[in-house]
C-alpha positions as a Markdown table, in Angstrom:
| # | Residue | x | y | z |
|---|---|---|---|---|
| 1 | Met | -10.0 | 206.1 | 85.3 |
| 2 | Gly | -8.6 | 208.4 | 82.7 |
| 3 | Leu | -5.4 | 208.2 | 80.6 |
| 4 | Ser | -2.1 | 206.9 | 82.1 |
| 5 | Thr | 1.4 | 207.2 | 80.6 |
| 6 | Val | 3.9 | 204.4 | 80.2 |
| 7 | Ile | 7.5 | 205.7 | 79.4 |
| 8 | Cys | 9.6 | 202.8 | 78.0 |
| 9 | Ile | 13.3 | 203.1 | 79.0 |
| 10 | Gly | 16.1 | 200.6 | 78.6 |
| 11 | Met | 19.6 | 200.0 | 77.4 |
| 12 | Ala | 20.4 | 199.9 | 73.7 |
| 13 | Gly | 19.5 | 196.5 | 72.3 |
| 14 | Ser | 17.0 | 195.6 | 75.1 |
| 15 | Gly | 14.1 | 195.5 | 72.7 |
| 16 | Lys | 12.2 | 198.7 | 73.6 |
| 17 | Thr | 10.9 | 199.4 | 70.1 |
| 18 | Thr | 9.8 | 195.8 | 69.6 |
| 19 | Phe | 8.3 | 195.9 | 73.0 |
| 20 | Met | 6.4 | 199.0 | 72.0 |
| 21 | Gln | 5.2 | 197.4 | 68.8 |
| 22 | Arg | 3.9 | 194.3 | 70.7 |
| 23 | Leu | 2.3 | 196.4 | 73.4 |
| 24 | Asn | 0.6 | 198.5 | 70.8 |
| 25 | Ser | -0.8 | 195.5 | 68.9 |
| 26 | His | -1.7 | 193.7 | 72.1 |
| 27 | Leu | -3.8 | 196.7 | 73.3 |
| 28 | Arg | -5.5 | 197.1 | 69.9 |
| 29 | Ala | -6.4 | 193.4 | 69.7 |
| 30 | Ser | -7.7 | 193.2 | 73.3 |
| 31 | Pro | -11.5 | 193.7 | 73.7 |
| 32 | Asp | -10.9 | 194.8 | 77.3 |
| 33 | His | -8.6 | 197.8 | 76.3 |
| 34 | Lys | -8.8 | 200.8 | 74.1 |
| 35 | Asn | -6.3 | 201.6 | 71.4 |
| 36 | Pro | -3.2 | 203.3 | 72.9 |
| 37 | Tyr | -2.0 | 206.8 | 72.2 |
| 38 | Val | 1.6 | 206.3 | 70.8 |
| 39 | Ile | 4.5 | 208.8 | 71.0 |
| 40 | Asn | 7.9 | 208.2 | 69.4 |
| 41 | Leu | 10.8 | 210.3 | 71.0 |
| 42 | Asp | 13.7 | 208.7 | 69.1 |
| 43 | Pro | 14.7 | 211.2 | 66.4 |
| 44 | Ala | 17.5 | 208.9 | 64.9 |
| 45 | Val | 15.4 | 205.9 | 64.1 |
| 46 | Leu | 14.8 | 205.3 | 60.3 |
| 47 | Lys | 11.8 | 203.0 | 60.6 |
| 48 | Val | 9.4 | 202.2 | 63.4 |
| 49 | Pro | 7.1 | 199.1 | 63.4 |
| 50 | Tyr | 4.1 | 201.0 | 64.7 |
| 51 | Gly | 2.0 | 204.0 | 63.8 |
| 52 | Ala | 2.7 | 207.0 | 66.0 |
| 53 | Asn | 0.2 | 209.7 | 66.9 |
| 54 | Ile | 3.0 | 212.1 | 67.7 |
| 55 | Asp | 6.5 | 211.5 | 66.2 |
| 56 | Ile | 9.5 | 213.7 | 67.0 |
| 57 | Arg | 10.7 | 213.1 | 63.4 |
| 58 | Asp | 7.7 | 215.1 | 62.1 |
| 59 | Ser | 9.1 | 218.3 | 63.6 |
| 60 | Ile | 12.9 | 217.6 | 64.0 |
| 61 | Lys | 15.2 | 216.5 | 61.3 |
| 62 | Tyr | 18.0 | 214.6 | 63.0 |
| 63 | Lys | 20.6 | 214.8 | 60.2 |
| 64 | Lys | 19.9 | 218.6 | 59.8 |
| 65 | Val | 20.6 | 219.0 | 63.5 |
| 66 | Met | 24.0 | 217.2 | 63.1 |
| 67 | Glu | 24.9 | 219.4 | 60.1 |
| 68 | Asn | 23.8 | 222.7 | 61.5 |
| 69 | Tyr | 25.2 | 222.3 | 64.9 |
| 70 | Arg | 28.2 | 220.2 | 63.9 |
| 71 | Leu | 27.4 | 217.4 | 66.4 |
| 72 | Gly | 27.9 | 213.7 | 66.7 |
| 73 | Pro | 25.1 | 211.1 | 66.9 |
| 74 | Asn | 24.5 | 211.4 | 70.7 |
| 75 | Gly | 24.9 | 215.2 | 70.8 |
| 76 | Ala | 22.4 | 215.5 | 67.9 |
| 77 | Ile | 19.9 | 213.3 | 69.8 |
| 78 | Val | 20.2 | 215.4 | 72.9 |
| 79 | Thr | 19.8 | 218.6 | 70.9 |
| 80 | Ser | 16.8 | 217.2 | 69.0 |
| 81 | Leu | 15.2 | 216.4 | 72.4 |
| 82 | Asn | 16.0 | 219.9 | 73.6 |
| 83 | Leu | 14.3 | 221.4 | 70.6 |
| 84 | Phe | 11.3 | 219.1 | 71.0 |
| 85 | Ala | 11.1 | 219.9 | 74.7 |
| 86 | Thr | 10.4 | 223.5 | 73.9 |
| 87 | Lys | 7.1 | 222.4 | 72.5 |
| 88 | Ile | 6.2 | 219.9 | 75.2 |
| 89 | Asp | 3.3 | 222.0 | 76.4 |
| 90 | Gln | 1.7 | 221.5 | 73.0 |
| 91 | Val | 2.3 | 217.8 | 73.1 |
| 92 | Ile | 0.6 | 217.6 | 76.6 |
| 93 | Gly | -2.2 | 219.7 | 75.2 |
| 94 | Leu | -2.8 | 217.2 | 72.3 |
| 95 | Val | -2.7 | 214.2 | 74.7 |
| 96 | Glu | -5.1 | 215.9 | 77.2 |
| 97 | Lys | -7.7 | 216.4 | 74.4 |
| 98 | Lys | -7.7 | 212.6 | 74.0 |
| 99 | Asn | -8.0 | 211.9 | 77.8 |
| 100 | Asp | -11.4 | 210.2 | 77.4 |
| 101 | Ala | -10.7 | 208.4 | 74.2 |
| 102 | Tyr | -7.6 | 206.5 | 75.4 |
| 103 | Asp | -6.6 | 204.5 | 78.5 |
| 104 | His | -2.9 | 204.4 | 77.8 |
| 105 | Cys | -0.3 | 206.7 | 76.3 |
| 106 | Ile | 2.9 | 204.7 | 75.5 |
| 107 | Val | 6.1 | 206.6 | 74.9 |
| 108 | Asp | 9.2 | 205.2 | 73.1 |
| 109 | Thr | 12.6 | 206.8 | 74.1 |
| 110 | Pro | 16.0 | 206.8 | 72.3 |
| 111 | Gly | 18.2 | 203.7 | 72.5 |
| 112 | Gln | 21.0 | 205.8 | 73.9 |
| 113 | Ile | 19.5 | 205.8 | 77.4 |
| 114 | Glu | 21.7 | 208.5 | 78.9 |
| 115 | Cys | 20.6 | 210.9 | 76.2 |
| 116 | Phe | 17.1 | 210.8 | 77.6 |
| 117 | Val | 17.4 | 209.9 | 81.3 |
| 118 | Trp | 20.3 | 212.3 | 82.2 |
| 119 | Ser | 19.5 | 215.2 | 79.9 |
| 120 | Ala | 17.6 | 218.3 | 80.9 |
| 121 | Ser | 15.1 | 217.7 | 78.1 |
| 122 | Gly | 14.4 | 214.2 | 79.3 |
| 123 | Ser | 13.6 | 215.5 | 82.8 |
| 124 | Ile | 11.4 | 218.2 | 81.3 |
| 125 | Ile | 9.4 | 215.7 | 79.2 |
| 126 | Thr | 9.1 | 213.2 | 82.0 |
| 127 | Glu | 8.1 | 215.9 | 84.6 |
| 128 | Ser | 5.5 | 217.3 | 82.1 |
| 129 | Phe | 3.8 | 213.9 | 81.7 |
| 130 | Ala | 4.0 | 213.1 | 85.4 |
| 131 | Ser | 2.5 | 216.4 | 86.5 |
| 132 | Thr | -0.5 | 215.9 | 84.2 |
| 133 | Phe | -1.2 | 212.1 | 84.0 |
| 134 | Pro | -0.4 | 209.1 | 86.2 |
| 135 | Thr | 3.0 | 208.1 | 84.8 |
| 136 | Val | 4.8 | 204.8 | 85.1 |
| 137 | Ile | 8.4 | 203.9 | 84.1 |
| 138 | Ala | 8.8 | 200.6 | 82.3 |
| 139 | Tyr | 12.5 | 199.7 | 82.5 |
| 140 | Ile | 13.2 | 197.1 | 79.8 |
| 141 | Val | 15.9 | 194.5 | 80.5 |
| 142 | Asp | 17.5 | 192.2 | 78.0 |
| 143 | Thr | 17.1 | 188.9 | 79.9 |
| 144 | Pro | 19.6 | 186.7 | 78.0 |
| 145 | Arg | 22.4 | 189.3 | 78.4 |
| 146 | Asn | 21.7 | 189.6 | 82.2 |
| 147 | Ser | 22.3 | 185.9 | 83.0 |
| 148 | Ser | 25.7 | 186.9 | 84.4 |
| 149 | Pro | 25.5 | 188.2 | 88.1 |
| 150 | Thr | 27.7 | 191.1 | 87.4 |
| 151 | Thr | 25.8 | 192.3 | 84.3 |
| 152 | Phe | 22.5 | 191.8 | 86.2 |
| 153 | Met | 23.8 | 193.9 | 89.1 |
| 154 | Ser | 24.9 | 196.7 | 86.8 |
| 155 | Asn | 21.5 | 196.8 | 85.2 |
| 156 | Met | 19.8 | 196.9 | 88.6 |
| 157 | Leu | 22.0 | 199.7 | 89.8 |
| 158 | Tyr | 21.1 | 201.7 | 86.6 |
| 159 | Ala | 17.4 | 201.0 | 87.3 |
| 160 | Cys | 17.8 | 202.1 | 90.9 |
| 161 | Ser | 19.3 | 205.4 | 89.8 |
| 162 | Ile | 16.5 | 206.0 | 87.3 |
| 163 | Leu | 13.9 | 205.3 | 90.0 |
| 164 | Tyr | 15.4 | 207.9 | 92.4 |
| 165 | Lys | 16.0 | 210.3 | 89.5 |
| 166 | Thr | 12.4 | 210.3 | 88.3 |
| 167 | Lys | 10.6 | 209.5 | 91.6 |
| 168 | Leu | 8.0 | 207.6 | 89.7 |
| 169 | Pro | 6.5 | 204.1 | 89.9 |
| 170 | Met | 8.7 | 201.6 | 88.1 |
| 171 | Ile | 8.3 | 198.2 | 86.6 |
| 172 | Ile | 11.3 | 196.0 | 85.7 |
| 173 | Val | 10.3 | 194.3 | 82.5 |
| 174 | Phe | 12.5 | 191.3 | 81.6 |
| 175 | Asn | 12.2 | 191.1 | 77.8 |
| 176 | Lys | 13.0 | 188.2 | 75.4 |
| 177 | Thr | 11.8 | 185.4 | 77.7 |
| 178 | Asp | 11.3 | 183.3 | 74.6 |
| 179 | Val | 15.1 | 183.0 | 74.5 |
| 180 | Lys | 15.7 | 182.7 | 78.3 |
| 181 | Lys | 13.2 | 182.5 | 81.1 |
| 182 | Ala | 13.5 | 185.3 | 83.7 |
| 183 | Asp | 12.9 | 182.9 | 86.7 |
| 184 | Phe | 16.6 | 183.2 | 87.7 |
| 185 | Ala | 16.3 | 187.0 | 87.9 |
| 186 | Phe | 13.2 | 186.8 | 90.0 |
| 187 | Glu | 15.0 | 184.4 | 92.4 |
| 188 | Trp | 18.1 | 186.7 | 92.6 |
| 189 | Met | 15.9 | 189.7 | 93.5 |
| 190 | Lys | 14.0 | 187.8 | 96.2 |
| 191 | Asp | 16.7 | 185.6 | 97.7 |
| 192 | Phe | 20.1 | 187.1 | 98.6 |
| 193 | Glu | 21.7 | 183.7 | 99.2 |
| 194 | Ser | 20.8 | 182.4 | 95.7 |
| 195 | Phe | 22.5 | 185.5 | 94.2 |
| 196 | Gln | 25.6 | 184.8 | 96.3 |
| 197 | Glu | 25.6 | 181.3 | 95.1 |
| 198 | Ala | 25.4 | 182.5 | 91.5 |
| 199 | Ile | 28.4 | 184.7 | 92.1 |
| 200 | Arg | 30.4 | 181.7 | 93.5 |
| 201 | Asn | 29.4 | 179.5 | 90.5 |
| 202 | Asp | 30.4 | 182.2 | 88.1 |
| 203 | Gln | 33.8 | 182.5 | 89.9 |
| 204 | Glu | 34.3 | 178.7 | 89.8 |
| 205 | Leu | 33.3 | 178.5 | 86.1 |
| 206 | Asn | 35.4 | 181.3 | 84.8 |
| 207 | Gly | 38.3 | 181.4 | 87.3 |
| 208 | Asp | 40.4 | 184.5 | 87.2 |
| 209 | Leu | 38.5 | 185.6 | 84.0 |
| 210 | Gly | 35.2 | 185.7 | 85.8 |
| 211 | Met | 33.9 | 189.1 | 86.7 |
| 212 | Gly | 32.6 | 187.7 | 89.9 |
| 213 | Ser | 36.1 | 187.1 | 91.4 |
| 214 | Gly | 38.2 | 188.9 | 93.9 |
| 215 | Tyr | 37.3 | 192.6 | 94.6 |
| 216 | Met | 34.4 | 192.6 | 92.2 |
| 217 | Ser | 32.8 | 189.6 | 94.0 |
| 218 | Ser | 32.9 | 191.4 | 97.3 |
| 219 | Leu | 31.6 | 194.7 | 95.7 |
| 220 | Ile | 28.5 | 193.1 | 94.1 |
| 221 | Asn | 27.8 | 191.2 | 97.3 |
| 222 | Ser | 27.7 | 194.4 | 99.2 |
| 223 | Met | 25.6 | 196.1 | 96.5 |
| 224 | Ser | 23.1 | 193.2 | 96.5 |
| 225 | Leu | 22.5 | 193.8 | 100.2 |
| 226 | Met | 22.0 | 197.5 | 99.6 |
| 227 | Leu | 19.5 | 196.8 | 96.8 |
| 228 | Glu | 17.2 | 194.6 | 98.9 |
| 229 | Glu | 15.2 | 197.7 | 99.9 |
| 230 | Phe | 15.1 | 198.8 | 96.3 |
| 231 | Tyr | 13.7 | 195.4 | 95.1 |
| 232 | Ser | 10.9 | 195.7 | 97.7 |
| 233 | Gln | 9.5 | 198.8 | 96.0 |
| 234 | Leu | 9.5 | 197.2 | 92.6 |
| 235 | Asp | 7.1 | 195.2 | 90.5 |
| 236 | Met | 8.6 | 192.9 | 87.9 |
| 237 | Cys | 7.4 | 190.7 | 85.1 |
| 238 | Gly | 8.7 | 188.7 | 82.2 |
| 239 | Val | 7.5 | 189.3 | 78.6 |
| 240 | Ser | 8.3 | 188.1 | 75.1 |
| 241 | Ser | 8.0 | 190.8 | 72.5 |
| 242 | Phe | 8.3 | 188.1 | 69.9 |
| 243 | Thr | 5.5 | 185.8 | 71.1 |
| 244 | Gly | 3.4 | 188.2 | 73.1 |
| 245 | Asp | 3.6 | 186.2 | 76.4 |
| 246 | Gly | 3.4 | 188.2 | 79.6 |
| 247 | Phe | 1.7 | 191.3 | 78.3 |
| 248 | Asp | -1.6 | 190.7 | 80.2 |
| 249 | Glu | 0.4 | 190.5 | 83.4 |
| 250 | Phe | 2.2 | 193.7 | 82.4 |
| 251 | Leu | -1.0 | 195.6 | 81.9 |
| 252 | Asp | -2.4 | 194.3 | 85.3 |
| 253 | Ile | 0.8 | 195.7 | 86.9 |
| 254 | Ile | 0.3 | 199.0 | 85.1 |
| 255 | Asp | -3.2 | 199.4 | 86.6 |
| 256 | Lys | -1.7 | 198.6 | 90.1 |
| 257 | Lys | 1.1 | 201.2 | 89.6 |
| 258 | Val | -1.5 | 203.8 | 88.5 |
| 259 | Asp | -3.3 | 203.3 | 91.8 |
| 260 | Glu | 0.0 | 203.5 | 93.6 |
| 261 | Tyr | 0.8 | 206.8 | 91.8 |
| 262 | Asn | -2.5 | 208.4 | 92.8 |
| 263 | Asp | -2.2 | 207.2 | 96.4 |
| 264 | Phe | 1.4 | 207.9 | 97.1 |
| 265 | Tyr | 3.5 | 209.5 | 94.3 |
| 266 | Lys | 1.0 | 212.2 | 93.4 |
| 267 | Ile | 0.7 | 213.4 | 97.0 |
| 268 | Glu | 4.5 | 213.4 | 97.4 |
| 269 | Arg | 5.1 | 215.2 | 94.2 |
| 270 | Glu | 2.6 | 217.9 | 95.1 |
| 271 | Arg | 4.2 | 218.3 | 98.5 |
| 272 | Ile | 7.7 | 218.7 | 96.9 |
| 273 | Ile | 6.4 | 221.2 | 94.3 |
| 274 | Lys | 4.6 | 223.2 | 97.0 |
| 275 | Glu | 7.8 | 223.1 | 99.2 |
| 276 | Lys | 9.9 | 224.4 | 96.3 |
| 277 | Glu | 7.5 | 227.2 | 95.6 |
| 278 | Leu | 7.5 | 228.3 | 99.3 |
| 279 | Lys | 11.3 | 228.2 | 99.4 |
| 280 | Glu | 11.5 | 230.2 | 96.1 |
| 281 | Gln | 9.0 | 232.8 | 97.4 |
| 282 | Ala | 10.9 | 233.1 | 100.7 |
| 283 | Arg | 14.2 | 233.6 | 98.8 |
| 284 | Lys | 12.6 | 236.3 | 96.6 |
| 285 | Asp | 11.1 | 238.1 | 99.7 |
| 286 | Gln | 14.5 | 237.9 | 101.5 |
| 287 | Ser | 16.3 | 239.3 | 98.4 |
| 288 | Leu | 13.7 | 242.1 | 98.0 |
| 289 | Asn | 13.8 | 243.0 | 101.7 |
| 290 | Gly | 17.6 | 243.2 | 101.6 |
| 291 | Leu | 17.5 | 245.4 | 98.6 |
| 292 | Met | 15.0 | 247.8 | 100.2 |
| 293 | Lys | 17.1 | 247.9 | 103.3 |
| 294 | Asp | 20.2 | 248.7 | 101.4 |
| 295 | Leu | 18.4 | 251.5 | 99.5 |
| 296 | Gly | 17.0 | 252.9 | 102.8 |
| 297 | Leu | 13.4 | 252.5 | 101.7 |
| 298 | Glu | 10.5 | 251.0 | 103.5 |
| 299 | Asp | 8.7 | 247.9 | 102.3 |
| 300 | Lys | 6.6 | 248.8 | 99.3 |
| 301 | Lys | 3.8 | 246.4 | 100.4 |
| 302 | Ala | 3.5 | 248.1 | 103.8 |
| 303 | Asn | 3.1 | 251.6 | 102.2 |
| 304 | Asn | 1.2 | 250.8 | 99.0 |
| 305 | Gly | -0.7 | 247.7 | 99.8 |
| 306 | Asn | -0.5 | 244.7 | 97.5 |
| 307 | Thr | 1.9 | 245.2 | 94.6 |
| 308 | Asp | 2.6 | 242.9 | 91.7 |
| 309 | Asp | 6.4 | 242.5 | 91.5 |
| 310 | Ser | 6.1 | 240.0 | 88.6 |
| 311 | Ala | 7.5 | 241.0 | 85.2 |
| 312 | Asp | 6.7 | 239.7 | 81.8 |
| 313 | Val | 9.6 | 237.7 | 80.3 |
| 314 | Val | 10.1 | 236.0 | 77.0 |
| 315 | Ser | 9.0 | 232.6 | 78.3 |
| 316 | Asp | 5.6 | 234.1 | 79.4 |
| 317 | Leu | 4.6 | 235.0 | 75.9 |
| 318 | Glu | 2.2 | 232.7 | 74.2 |
| 319 | Glu | 3.3 | 231.1 | 71.0 |
| 320 | Gly | 1.2 | 230.2 | 68.1 |
| 321 | Glu | -0.9 | 227.1 | 68.3 |
| 322 | Asn | 1.1 | 224.0 | 67.1 |
| 323 | Asp | 4.0 | 226.3 | 66.3 |
| 324 | Gly | 6.9 | 224.1 | 65.2 |
| 325 | Leu | 5.0 | 220.9 | 65.9 |
| 326 | Val | 3.1 | 219.0 | 63.3 |
| 327 | Asp | 0.0 | 217.3 | 64.7 |
| 328 | Arg | 0.0 | 213.7 | 63.5 |
| 329 | Asp | -3.0 | 212.6 | 65.4 |
| 330 | Glu | -4.6 | 210.1 | 63.0 |
| 331 | Asp | -4.3 | 206.4 | 63.4 |
| 332 | Glu | -4.9 | 205.7 | 59.7 |
| 333 | Gly | -2.5 | 206.4 | 56.9 |
| 334 | Ile | 0.6 | 206.8 | 59.1 |
| 335 | Glu | 3.6 | 205.6 | 57.1 |
| 336 | Arg | 6.9 | 206.9 | 58.3 |
| 337 | Glu | 9.5 | 204.7 | 56.7 |
| 338 | Tyr | 12.4 | 207.0 | 56.9 |
| 339 | Thr | 13.4 | 210.2 | 58.7 |
| 340 | Phe | 13.7 | 212.6 | 55.8 |
| 341 | Pro | 11.1 | 212.0 | 53.0 |
| 342 | Gly | 11.5 | 215.4 | 51.3 |
| 343 | Glu | 13.3 | 218.7 | 51.6 |
| 344 | Asp | 11.5 | 221.5 | 53.5 |
| 345 | Arg | 8.4 | 219.4 | 54.0 |
| 346 | Leu | 8.0 | 219.8 | 57.7 |
| 347 | Glu | 7.1 | 223.0 | 59.5 |
| 348 | Gly | 9.4 | 223.8 | 62.3 |
| 349 | Glu | 12.4 | 221.8 | 61.1 |
| 350 | Val | 15.9 | 222.9 | 61.8 |
| 351 | Asn | 17.6 | 224.1 | 58.6 |
| 352 | Asp | 19.5 | 227.1 | 57.2 |
| 353 | Arg | 16.3 | 229.1 | 56.8 |
| 354 | Thr | 14.9 | 228.6 | 60.3 |
| 355 | Ala | 18.2 | 228.4 | 62.2 |
| 356 | Pro | 20.8 | 230.7 | 60.5 |
| 357 | Asp | 24.4 | 230.6 | 61.4 |
| 358 | Leu | 24.8 | 232.6 | 64.6 |
| 359 | Gln | 28.5 | 232.9 | 64.1 |
| 360 | Lys | 27.9 | 234.8 | 60.9 |
| 361 | Lys | 25.7 | 237.2 | 62.7 |
| 362 | Tyr | 28.2 | 237.7 | 65.5 |
| 363 | Gln | 30.9 | 238.3 | 62.9 |
| 364 | Glu | 28.9 | 240.9 | 61.0 |
| 365 | Ala | 27.9 | 242.7 | 64.3 |
| 366 | Phe | 31.6 | 242.7 | 65.4 |
| 367 | Glu | 32.8 | 244.1 | 62.1 |
| 368 | Gln | 30.1 | 246.8 | 62.2 |
| 369 | Thr | 31.1 | 247.8 | 65.8 |
| 370 | Ser | 34.8 | 247.8 | 64.9 |
| 371 | Lys | 34.2 | 250.1 | 61.9 |
| 372 | Gln | 32.2 | 252.5 | 64.1 |
| 373 | Ala | 34.8 | 252.5 | 66.8 |
| 374 | Ser | 37.6 | 253.1 | 64.3 |
| 375 | Ser | 35.7 | 256.0 | 62.7 |
| 376 | Glu | 35.2 | 257.5 | 66.2 |
| 377 | Thr | 38.9 | 257.1 | 67.0 |
| 378 | Ala | 40.0 | 258.7 | 63.8 |
| 379 | Glu | 37.7 | 261.7 | 64.4 |
| 380 | Asn | 39.1 | 262.2 | 67.9 |
| 381 | Ile | 42.7 | 262.1 | 66.6 |
| 382 | Ala | 41.9 | 264.6 | 63.9 |
| 383 | Arg | 40.2 | 266.9 | 66.4 |
| 384 | Tyr | 43.2 | 266.6 | 68.7 |
| 385 | Ile | 45.6 | 267.6 | 65.8 |
| 386 | Arg | 43.5 | 270.6 | 64.9 |
| 387 | Gln | 43.7 | 271.8 | 68.4 |
């Protein structure tokens, strides 16, 4: 069947990393599955409880990014992902080489969900995987914290936005079922009346302090009606990353979603990409024809036959193999306990040597230009006086 990708996304504290660790160990312990190919995309994590084949921390130093670009935590995460996204073709190449050796590629994302989902680099990374392998989004939900109808609705709206942003098959994974069973959530998603009753109970229990009262109650009632169509397109399951319960069901749903990707999503994605290419080509042709008309020239293609209007740009140039990306593609001996084990250890890291201060360069160029302009002005004045 080939390799499929599972991208784990969820709110901070939902248990994504622990879920990744349990999924990794479950696949390794199962005689019916091959070991997974593991990728960590969280540059700010100090320790991970699993061995990663590709780790963003091997090529990007998070604290150096903060220092060099004078950024806060979230800005540094986005910038780190941007830097890593420039090498995503090499990452895809490494994973493609392992296509026959692995069944699953599981990807851990930053806890700050908006840094990945709504950033350009997150879209590039997701699109790169989705265009190469069958890709499924696993949206991890903290079950105990979603026992409130309002919190639950907020999480479902976020999941809905991610589904329509990525246009990929999605599984809602209710984590931490060892603390609280997810039966209430399944019922709310299948039965609108039970969700309405939960809103009323929340209002009666909390009175004016309840988030399900007044305007908010009416709003989430309307939203729940709107989300019925959204729920119908989803698969959901409850898991416990602590005990390992529910992971066999999760893997069965993954297989189902891979078939769904091949039957529906892949065809739709190819249609959208083809449509974009045709529109872009039509825009280029229209722009070229308008230019030729303005210049009073005939169509080049009519006079000279087929012509190649393409031009080499910087992005067309091939970079060195594994340039800026350290290949950590061995399962044994992977011990990444902290982000920065030594100075200048990693190739491609962001530091003063590889990313010099652009402001300093701009200042030097400005001073040089100013001196040249002043010298030319002085010569012109002297020449005018002599005349």
